């Protein structure tokens, strides 16, 4: 019996010794994994997983046996986002990708900043995200104060619109972007006939759409937090016979829009960052992502780039110290899956918005605000 116990003890000690040498690099993601924004939220988590898979296939990070993702659900709720950030802190992550809604990203980033944890958002476009002076806050996607003017320029120069009706759903993101559009439209001689609001989770938009039909604007700007709401609004607007040009924004830009709205989405315009899908970098991302989750969503490439930037900087720094990793991020001039990645002092990586058009059930690059020409 003593011999058996001794053997068991020896095996246990050997196992402990083996696991003691194994090191895991922990990173986190914050996004809405449940609820009405789950499509985009799961794209963010899966984009992060794809970056981990690619980094490990490229040899991983010296000193670590594996890279593990801790994906937490924010539900696009400020309080839940803070709770999710605190979970990541307790789990010992060295950096985080997220979140989705600016109203969740802003409070979550403050909790992470207190612990010197780097956060890179693939989706939050509110200018406030990078204007609070947080030293470890970065952004891959563009900003609303670039996206709004891109949409207005399209209305003025291509659509020749004289009037616009704007609607948002009162979220930090959608209302902030709608205000940008309203202000810029006024500066460019486009009359804002109304700036109205709906509520998150609404499914019947007849009240606001009745106002749109009565106003008969040239353009109808839809600033909503997700594509399913945008799809329902387009379906109901088409049924009511609204003839205005539909213009949506990046949160409505998701394959789910066409899946739900079908023909009602046809001909709609949307602002989103331009991605060249013919590059080797995009193809590498695409192959990795397909193995994890099938076809990419709107923010899949942005979240992949967010995680790949974080992991590349850790690898180059040879450290997880936030200041050292930040220094490496600031040195990067990297061709990502979504765009060229080079960061400004405030943590932004620049905007590259173009106008897409729904044609044949697909998002097709249509008009470039930089050149004023169709694509």
CSV table of C-alpha atoms in Angstrom, one decimal:
chain,number,residue,atom,x,y,z
A,1,UNK,CA,0.0,0.0,0.0
A,2,UNK,CA,2.8,2.4,0.9
A,3,UNK,CA,4.5,1.6,-2.4
A,4,UNK,CA,1.2,2.4,-4.3
A,5,UNK,CA,0.8,5.7,-2.4
A,6,UNK,CA,4.5,6.6,-3.1
A,7,UNK,CA,3.9,6.0,-6.8
A,8,UNK,CA,0.8,8.1,-6.8
A,9,UNK,CA,2.6,10.9,-5.0
A,10,UNK,CA,5.5,10.8,-7.5
A,11,UNK,CA,3.2,10.9,-10.5
A,12,UNK,CA,1.3,13.9,-9.0
A,13,UNK,CA,4.5,15.8,-8.3
A,14,UNK,CA,5.7,15.1,-11.9
A,15,UNK,CA,2.4,16.4,-13.3
A,16,UNK,CA,2.6,19.5,-11.1
A,17,UNK,CA,6.2,20.1,-12.3
A,18,UNK,CA,5.1,19.7,-15.9
A,19,UNK,CA,2.2,22.1,-15.6
A,20,UNK,CA,4.3,24.7,-13.7
A,21,UNK,CA,6.4,25.2,-16.8
A,22,UNK,CA,3.3,25.7,-19.1
A,23,UNK,CA,2.4,29.4,-19.5
A,24,UNK,CA,-0.8,30.7,-21.0
A,25,UNK,CA,-1.2,34.1,-22.4
A,26,UNK,CA,-4.7,35.4,-21.5
A,27,UNK,CA,-6.5,38.0,-23.5
A,28,UNK,CA,-10.2,39.0,-23.3
A,29,UNK,CA,-13.0,40.2,-25.5
A,30,UNK,CA,-16.0,42.3,-24.5
A,31,UNK,CA,-19.1,42.3,-26.7
A,32,UNK,CA,-22.8,41.6,-26.7
A,33,UNK,CA,-22.9,37.8,-26.9
A,34,UNK,CA,-26.7,37.6,-26.1
A,35,UNK,CA,-29.6,39.9,-26.9
A,36,UNK,CA,-30.4,42.0,-29.9
A,37,UNK,CA,-26.8,42.9,-30.8
A,38,UNK,CA,-25.5,39.3,-30.5
A,39,UNK,CA,-24.7,38.9,-34.2
A,40,UNK,CA,-22.1,41.7,-34.1
A,41,UNK,CA,-20.9,40.7,-30.6
A,42,UNK,CA,-20.2,37.1,-31.6
A,43,UNK,CA,-18.4,38.3,-34.7
A,44,UNK,CA,-16.1,40.3,-32.4
A,45,UNK,CA,-15.3,37.3,-30.2
A,46,UNK,CA,-14.8,35.0,-33.3
A,47,UNK,CA,-12.6,37.6,-35.0
A,48,UNK,CA,-10.4,37.5,-31.9
A,49,UNK,CA,-10.3,33.7,-32.0
A,50,UNK,CA,-9.2,33.8,-35.6
A,51,UNK,CA,-6.3,36.1,-34.8
A,52,UNK,CA,-5.3,33.8,-32.0
A,53,UNK,CA,-5.4,30.9,-34.4
A,54,UNK,CA,-3.2,32.7,-37.0
A,55,UNK,CA,-0.7,33.9,-34.4
A,56,UNK,CA,-0.3,30.4,-33.0
A,57,UNK,CA,0.0,29.0,-36.6
A,58,UNK,CA,2.8,31.6,-37.1
A,59,UNK,CA,4.7,30.2,-34.1
A,60,UNK,CA,2.9,31.8,-31.2
A,61,UNK,CA,4.5,34.1,-28.7
A,62,UNK,CA,7.8,33.0,-27.1
A,63,UNK,CA,7.5,32.1,-23.5
A,64,UNK,CA,3.8,31.0,-23.8
A,65,UNK,CA,2.5,27.5,-24.6
A,66,UNK,CA,-0.9,28.8,-25.7
A,67,UNK,CA,-3.0,31.9,-26.0
A,68,UNK,CA,-6.5,31.7,-24.4
A,69,UNK,CA,-9.5,33.9,-25.0
A,70,UNK,CA,-11.9,34.9,-22.2
A,71,UNK,CA,-15.0,36.2,-24.0
A,72,UNK,CA,-17.3,38.2,-21.7
A,73,UNK,CA,-20.9,39.4,-22.5
A,74,UNK,CA,-21.6,43.1,-22.2
A,75,UNK,CA,-25.1,43.0,-23.6
A,76,UNK,CA,-24.4,46.6,-24.7
A,77,UNK,CA,-25.3,47.6,-21.2
A,78,UNK,CA,-23.0,50.0,-19.3
A,79,UNK,CA,-23.3,48.3,-15.9
A,80,UNK,CA,-22.9,44.8,-17.4
A,81,UNK,CA,-20.0,46.0,-19.4
A,82,UNK,CA,-18.2,47.2,-16.2
A,83,UNK,CA,-19.0,43.8,-14.6
A,84,UNK,CA,-17.6,42.0,-17.6
A,85,UNK,CA,-14.5,44.1,-17.5
A,86,UNK,CA,-14.0,43.3,-13.9
A,87,UNK,CA,-14.3,39.6,-14.8
A,88,UNK,CA,-11.5,40.0,-17.3
A,89,UNK,CA,-9.4,41.7,-14.6
A,90,UNK,CA,-10.0,38.8,-12.2
A,91,UNK,CA,-9.2,36.3,-14.9
A,92,UNK,CA,-5.8,38.0,-15.4
A,93,UNK,CA,-6.0,39.1,-19.0
A,94,UNK,CA,-3.2,41.3,-20.4
A,95,UNK,CA,-5.4,43.0,-23.0
A,96,UNK,CA,-8.9,43.2,-24.3
A,97,UNK,CA,-10.7,43.5,-27.7
A,98,UNK,CA,-14.0,45.3,-27.5
A,99,UNK,CA,-16.5,46.4,-26.9
A,100,UNK,CA,-19.3,47.0,-29.5
A,101,UNK,CA,-21.6,49.8,-28.3
A,102,UNK,CA,-19.8,53.0,-27.3
A,103,UNK,CA,-22.0,53.2,-24.3
A,104,UNK,CA,-20.5,49.9,-23.1
A,105,UNK,CA,-16.9,50.5,-24.3
A,106,UNK,CA,-16.5,53.8,-22.4
A,107,UNK,CA,-17.3,52.6,-18.9
A,108,UNK,CA,-15.6,49.2,-19.5
A,109,UNK,CA,-12.4,51.0,-20.7
A,110,UNK,CA,-12.3,53.0,-17.5
A,111,UNK,CA,-12.3,49.9,-15.3
A,112,UNK,CA,-9.6,48.3,-17.4
A,113,UNK,CA,-7.5,51.5,-17.4
A,114,UNK,CA,-7.4,51.4,-13.6
A,115,UNK,CA,-5.5,48.1,-13.9
A,116,UNK,CA,-3.3,49.3,-16.9
A,117,UNK,CA,-4.9,46.8,-19.3
A,118,UNK,CA,-4.8,47.7,-23.0
A,119,UNK,CA,-8.1,47.8,-24.8
A,120,UNK,CA,-8.5,47.9,-28.6
A,121,UNK,CA,-12.0,48.5,-29.9
A,122,UNK,CA,-13.0,47.1,-33.3
A,123,UNK,CA,-16.5,48.7,-33.4
A,124,UNK,CA,-17.0,51.7,-31.1
A,125,UNK,CA,-17.1,54.9,-33.2
A,126,UNK,CA,-18.0,57.6,-30.7
A,127,UNK,CA,-15.2,60.3,-30.6
A,128,UNK,CA,-15.4,60.1,-26.8
A,129,UNK,CA,-13.8,56.7,-26.9
A,130,UNK,CA,-10.3,58.1,-27.7
A,131,UNK,CA,-10.8,61.6,-26.4
A,132,UNK,CA,-10.6,61.0,-22.6
A,133,UNK,CA,-6.9,60.7,-22.3
A,134,UNK,CA,-6.8,57.0,-21.4
A,135,UNK,CA,-3.2,55.9,-22.1
A,136,UNK,CA,-4.1,52.3,-23.2
A,137,UNK,CA,-7.2,52.9,-25.3
A,138,UNK,CA,-6.9,52.1,-29.1
A,139,UNK,CA,-9.4,51.9,-31.9
A,140,UNK,CA,-9.3,50.0,-35.3
A,141,UNK,CA,-12.6,51.2,-36.8
A,142,UNK,CA,-13.3,54.9,-37.8
A,143,UNK,CA,-15.0,57.7,-35.9
A,144,UNK,CA,-18.5,59.2,-36.2
A,145,UNK,CA,-17.2,62.6,-36.9
A,146,UNK,CA,-15.7,61.1,-40.1
A,147,UNK,CA,-18.6,58.8,-40.9
A,148,UNK,CA,-21.3,61.4,-40.6
A,149,UNK,CA,-19.7,63.9,-43.0
A,150,UNK,CA,-19.0,61.0,-45.5
A,151,UNK,CA,-22.8,60.3,-45.5
A,152,UNK,CA,-23.7,64.0,-45.9
A,153,UNK,CA,-21.2,64.4,-48.7
A,154,UNK,CA,-22.9,61.5,-50.6
A,155,UNK,CA,-26.3,63.0,-50.0
A,156,UNK,CA,-25.2,66.4,-51.4
A,157,UNK,CA,-22.9,65.5,-54.2
A,158,UNK,CA,-24.4,62.2,-55.5
A,159,UNK,CA,-28.0,62.2,-54.4
A,160,UNK,CA,-28.4,66.0,-54.8
A,161,UNK,CA,-30.6,65.8,-51.7
A,162,UNK,CA,-32.2,69.0,-50.5
A,163,UNK,CA,-33.9,67.5,-47.4
A,164,UNK,CA,-33.2,64.7,-45.0
A,165,UNK,CA,-35.2,63.0,-42.2
A,166,UNK,CA,-33.0,61.5,-39.5
A,167,UNK,CA,-34.0,58.9,-36.9
A,168,UNK,CA,-31.9,57.3,-34.1
A,169,UNK,CA,-32.6,54.9,-31.2
A,170,UNK,CA,-31.3,57.1,-28.4
A,171,UNK,CA,-28.1,55.1,-27.7
A,172,UNK,CA,-24.8,56.9,-27.2
A,173,UNK,CA,-23.6,55.7,-30.5
A,174,UNK,CA,-26.6,56.2,-32.7
A,175,UNK,CA,-27.7,59.5,-31.3
A,176,UNK,CA,-24.1,60.8,-31.4
A,177,UNK,CA,-23.8,59.9,-35.1
A,178,UNK,CA,-27.2,61.2,-36.0
A,179,UNK,CA,-26.3,64.5,-34.4
A,180,UNK,CA,-23.1,64.6,-36.5
A,181,UNK,CA,-25.1,64.1,-39.6
A,182,UNK,CA,-27.7,66.7,-38.6
A,183,UNK,CA,-25.0,69.3,-37.9
A,184,UNK,CA,-23.0,68.6,-41.1
A,185,UNK,CA,-26.2,68.5,-43.3
A,186,UNK,CA,-27.1,72.0,-42.0
A,187,UNK,CA,-23.6,73.3,-42.9
A,188,UNK,CA,-23.9,71.9,-46.4
A,189,UNK,CA,-27.3,73.3,-47.2
A,190,UNK,CA,-29.4,70.2,-46.7
A,191,UNK,CA,-32.5,70.9,-44.6
A,192,UNK,CA,-33.1,68.5,-41.7
A,193,UNK,CA,-36.9,68.3,-41.8
A,194,UNK,CA,-36.9,66.3,-38.6
A,195,UNK,CA,-34.6,64.5,-36.2
A,196,UNK,CA,-36.8,61.9,-34.5
A,197,UNK,CA,-36.1,59.0,-32.2
A,198,UNK,CA,-37.3,55.4,-31.6
A,199,UNK,CA,-36.5,53.1,-28.7
A,200,UNK,CA,-34.1,50.1,-28.6
A,201,UNK,CA,-36.1,46.9,-29.1
A,202,UNK,CA,-38.9,48.6,-30.9
A,203,UNK,CA,-40.5,46.4,-33.7
A,204,UNK,CA,-43.3,48.7,-34.8
A,205,UNK,CA,-42.0,51.9,-36.4
A,206,UNK,CA,-45.3,53.0,-37.9
A,207,UNK,CA,-45.5,56.2,-35.8
A,208,UNK,CA,-42.1,57.6,-37.0
A,209,UNK,CA,-42.5,56.3,-40.5
A,210,UNK,CA,-45.9,58.1,-40.8
A,211,UNK,CA,-44.0,61.3,-40.1
A,212,UNK,CA,-41.3,60.4,-42.7
A,213,UNK,CA,-44.0,59.8,-45.4
A,214,UNK,CA,-45.7,63.1,-44.6
A,215,UNK,CA,-42.4,65.0,-44.7
A,216,UNK,CA,-41.4,63.3,-48.1
A,217,UNK,CA,-37.7,63.9,-47.7
A,218,UNK,CA,-35.1,63.3,-50.4
A,219,UNK,CA,-33.0,61.1,-48.0
A,220,UNK,CA,-34.0,59.1,-45.0
A,221,UNK,CA,-31.0,58.6,-42.6
A,222,UNK,CA,-31.3,55.6,-40.3
A,223,UNK,CA,-29.0,55.6,-37.3
A,224,UNK,CA,-29.7,52.5,-35.3
A,225,UNK,CA,-27.7,50.3,-33.1
A,226,UNK,CA,-28.1,47.0,-35.0
A,227,UNK,CA,-29.0,45.6,-38.4
A,228,UNK,CA,-32.1,43.7,-37.3
A,229,UNK,CA,-33.8,47.0,-36.3
A,230,UNK,CA,-32.6,48.6,-39.5
A,231,UNK,CA,-34.1,45.7,-41.5
A,232,UNK,CA,-37.5,46.0,-39.8
A,233,UNK,CA,-37.5,49.7,-40.4
A,234,UNK,CA,-36.7,49.2,-44.1
A,235,UNK,CA,-39.4,46.6,-44.5
A,236,UNK,CA,-42.1,48.8,-42.9
A,237,UNK,CA,-40.9,51.9,-44.8
A,238,UNK,CA,-41.2,50.0,-48.2
A,239,UNK,CA,-44.7,48.8,-47.3
A,240,UNK,CA,-45.7,52.4,-46.5
A,241,UNK,CA,-44.5,53.5,-49.9
A,242,UNK,CA,-41.7,55.8,-48.6
A,243,UNK,CA,-39.7,56.9,-51.7
A,244,UNK,CA,-36.7,58.6,-50.0
A,245,UNK,CA,-33.2,57.2,-50.5
A,246,UNK,CA,-32.4,55.0,-47.5
A,247,UNK,CA,-29.0,55.7,-45.9
A,248,UNK,CA,-27.8,53.6,-43.0
A,249,UNK,CA,-24.5,53.4,-41.1
A,250,UNK,CA,-22.0,50.9,-39.9
A,251,UNK,CA,-24.1,49.2,-37.2
A,252,UNK,CA,-26.8,48.4,-39.8
A,253,UNK,CA,-24.1,47.1,-42.2
A,254,UNK,CA,-24.3,43.4,-41.5
A,255,UNK,CA,-25.3,40.4,-43.7
A,256,UNK,CA,-28.2,39.9,-41.3
A,257,UNK,CA,-29.7,43.1,-42.9
A,258,UNK,CA,-30.4,41.3,-46.2
A,259,UNK,CA,-31.3,38.0,-44.5
A,260,UNK,CA,-34.2,39.8,-42.7
A,261,UNK,CA,-35.2,42.6,-45.0
A,262,UNK,CA,-34.6,40.8,-48.3
A,263,UNK,CA,-35.9,42.9,-51.2
A,264,UNK,CA,-36.7,45.8,-48.9
A,265,UNK,CA,-33.0,46.4,-48.4
A,266,UNK,CA,-32.3,46.4,-52.1
A,267,UNK,CA,-30.9,49.8,-53.2
A,268,UNK,CA,-30.2,51.0,-49.7
A,269,UNK,CA,-26.9,52.9,-49.1
A,270,UNK,CA,-24.7,52.5,-46.0
A,271,UNK,CA,-21.5,54.0,-44.7
A,272,UNK,CA,-18.7,51.5,-43.7
A,273,UNK,CA,-14.9,51.3,-43.8
A,274,UNK,CA,-13.5,50.1,-47.1
A,275,UNK,CA,-11.7,46.7,-47.0
A,276,UNK,CA,-9.7,45.3,-49.9
A,277,UNK,CA,-10.7,41.6,-49.9
A,278,UNK,CA,-8.1,40.7,-52.5
A,279,UNK,CA,-5.1,41.2,-50.2
A,280,UNK,CA,-3.2,38.3,-48.8
A,281,UNK,CA,-3.8,39.6,-45.3
A,282,UNK,CA,-7.6,39.5,-45.8
A,283,UNK,CA,-7.5,36.1,-47.3
A,284,UNK,CA,-5.4,34.8,-44.3
A,285,UNK,CA,-8.0,36.2,-42.0
A,286,UNK,CA,-10.9,34.8,-44.1
A,287,UNK,CA,-9.6,31.3,-44.1
A,288,UNK,CA,-9.0,31.3,-40.3
A,289,UNK,CA,-12.4,32.8,-39.6
A,290,UNK,CA,-14.3,30.4,-41.8
A,291,UNK,CA,-12.9,27.5,-39.9
A,292,UNK,CA,-14.3,29.0,-36.7
A,293,UNK,CA,-17.6,30.6,-37.6
A,294,UNK,CA,-18.4,30.5,-41.3
A,295,UNK,CA,-18.8,33.8,-43.2
A,296,UNK,CA,-17.4,36.9,-41.5
A,297,UNK,CA,-19.7,39.6,-40.3
A,298,UNK,CA,-19.4,43.4,-40.3
A,299,UNK,CA,-16.8,43.7,-37.5
A,300,UNK,CA,-15.0,40.3,-37.9
A,301,UNK,CA,-12.0,41.7,-39.7
A,302,UNK,CA,-11.8,44.7,-37.4
A,303,UNK,CA,-11.8,42.5,-34.3
A,304,UNK,CA,-9.2,40.2,-36.0
A,305,UNK,CA,-7.0,43.2,-36.6
A,306,UNK,CA,-7.5,44.4,-33.0
A,307,UNK,CA,-6.4,41.1,-31.5
A,308,UNK,CA,-3.6,40.7,-34.0
A,309,UNK,CA,-2.2,44.1,-33.2
A,310,UNK,CA,-2.3,43.3,-29.5
A,311,UNK,CA,-0.6,39.9,-29.9
A,312,UNK,CA,2.0,41.3,-32.3
A,313,UNK,CA,2.9,44.1,-29.9
A,314,UNK,CA,3.2,41.6,-27.0
A,315,UNK,CA,5.5,39.4,-29.2
A,316,UNK,CA,7.7,42.3,-30.3
A,317,UNK,CA,7.9,43.8,-26.7
A,318,UNK,CA,8.8,40.4,-25.2
A,319,UNK,CA,6.6,41.5,-22.4
A,320,UNK,CA,3.0,42.0,-21.2
A,321,UNK,CA,3.8,45.3,-19.5
A,322,UNK,CA,1.3,47.7,-20.7
A,323,UNK,CA,3.7,50.6,-21.3
A,324,UNK,CA,6.1,48.4,-23.3
A,325,UNK,CA,3.2,46.9,-25.3
A,326,UNK,CA,1.9,50.3,-26.0
A,327,UNK,CA,5.3,51.5,-27.3
A,328,UNK,CA,5.3,48.6,-29.8
A,329,UNK,CA,1.7,49.4,-30.9
A,330,UNK,CA,2.7,53.0,-31.6
A,331,UNK,CA,5.6,51.7,-33.8
A,332,UNK,CA,3.4,49.5,-36.0
A,333,UNK,CA,2.7,50.3,-39.6
A,334,UNK,CA,1.1,47.0,-40.4
A,335,UNK,CA,-1.1,45.8,-43.3
A,336,UNK,CA,-4.1,44.3,-41.6
A,337,UNK,CA,-7.0,42.3,-42.9
A,338,UNK,CA,-9.3,45.4,-42.8
A,339,UNK,CA,-6.8,48.2,-43.6
A,340,UNK,CA,-3.4,49.7,-43.0
A,341,UNK,CA,-2.8,49.9,-39.3
A,342,UNK,CA,-0.9,52.9,-38.0
A,343,UNK,CA,-1.9,54.6,-34.8
A,344,UNK,CA,-2.2,58.3,-33.9
A,345,UNK,CA,-1.2,59.6,-30.5
A,346,UNK,CA,-4.8,59.5,-29.2
A,347,UNK,CA,-5.1,55.8,-30.1
A,348,UNK,CA,-7.1,56.2,-33.3
A,349,UNK,CA,-6.0,54.4,-36.5
A,350,UNK,CA,-7.9,56.7,-39.0
A,351,UNK,CA,-11.2,56.4,-40.9
A,352,UNK,CA,-11.7,55.1,-44.4
A,353,UNK,CA,-15.5,55.3,-44.9
A,354,UNK,CA,-17.0,54.8,-48.3
A,355,UNK,CA,-20.6,54.3,-49.4
A,356,UNK,CA,-21.9,50.8,-50.0
A,357,UNK,CA,-25.1,49.9,-51.9
A,358,UNK,CA,-27.2,46.8,-51.5
A,359,UNK,CA,-27.2,45.2,-54.9
A,360,UNK,CA,-28.4,41.7,-55.5
A,361,UNK,CA,-28.5,41.0,-51.8
A,362,UNK,CA,-24.8,42.0,-51.3
A,363,UNK,CA,-23.0,45.1,-50.0
A,364,UNK,CA,-21.2,46.5,-53.0
A,365,UNK,CA,-18.7,49.4,-52.7
A,366,UNK,CA,-20.4,52.2,-54.5
A,367,UNK,CA,-19.1,55.8,-53.9
A,368,UNK,CA,-15.8,57.1,-52.5
A,369,UNK,CA,-16.2,60.4,-50.5
A,370,UNK,CA,-12.5,61.1,-51.0
A,371,UNK,CA,-12.7,61.2,-54.8
A,372,UNK,CA,-16.4,62.0,-55.2
A,373,UNK,CA,-16.6,59.2,-57.7
A,374,UNK,CA,-18.4,55.9,-58.0
A,375,UNK,CA,-16.3,52.8,-57.3
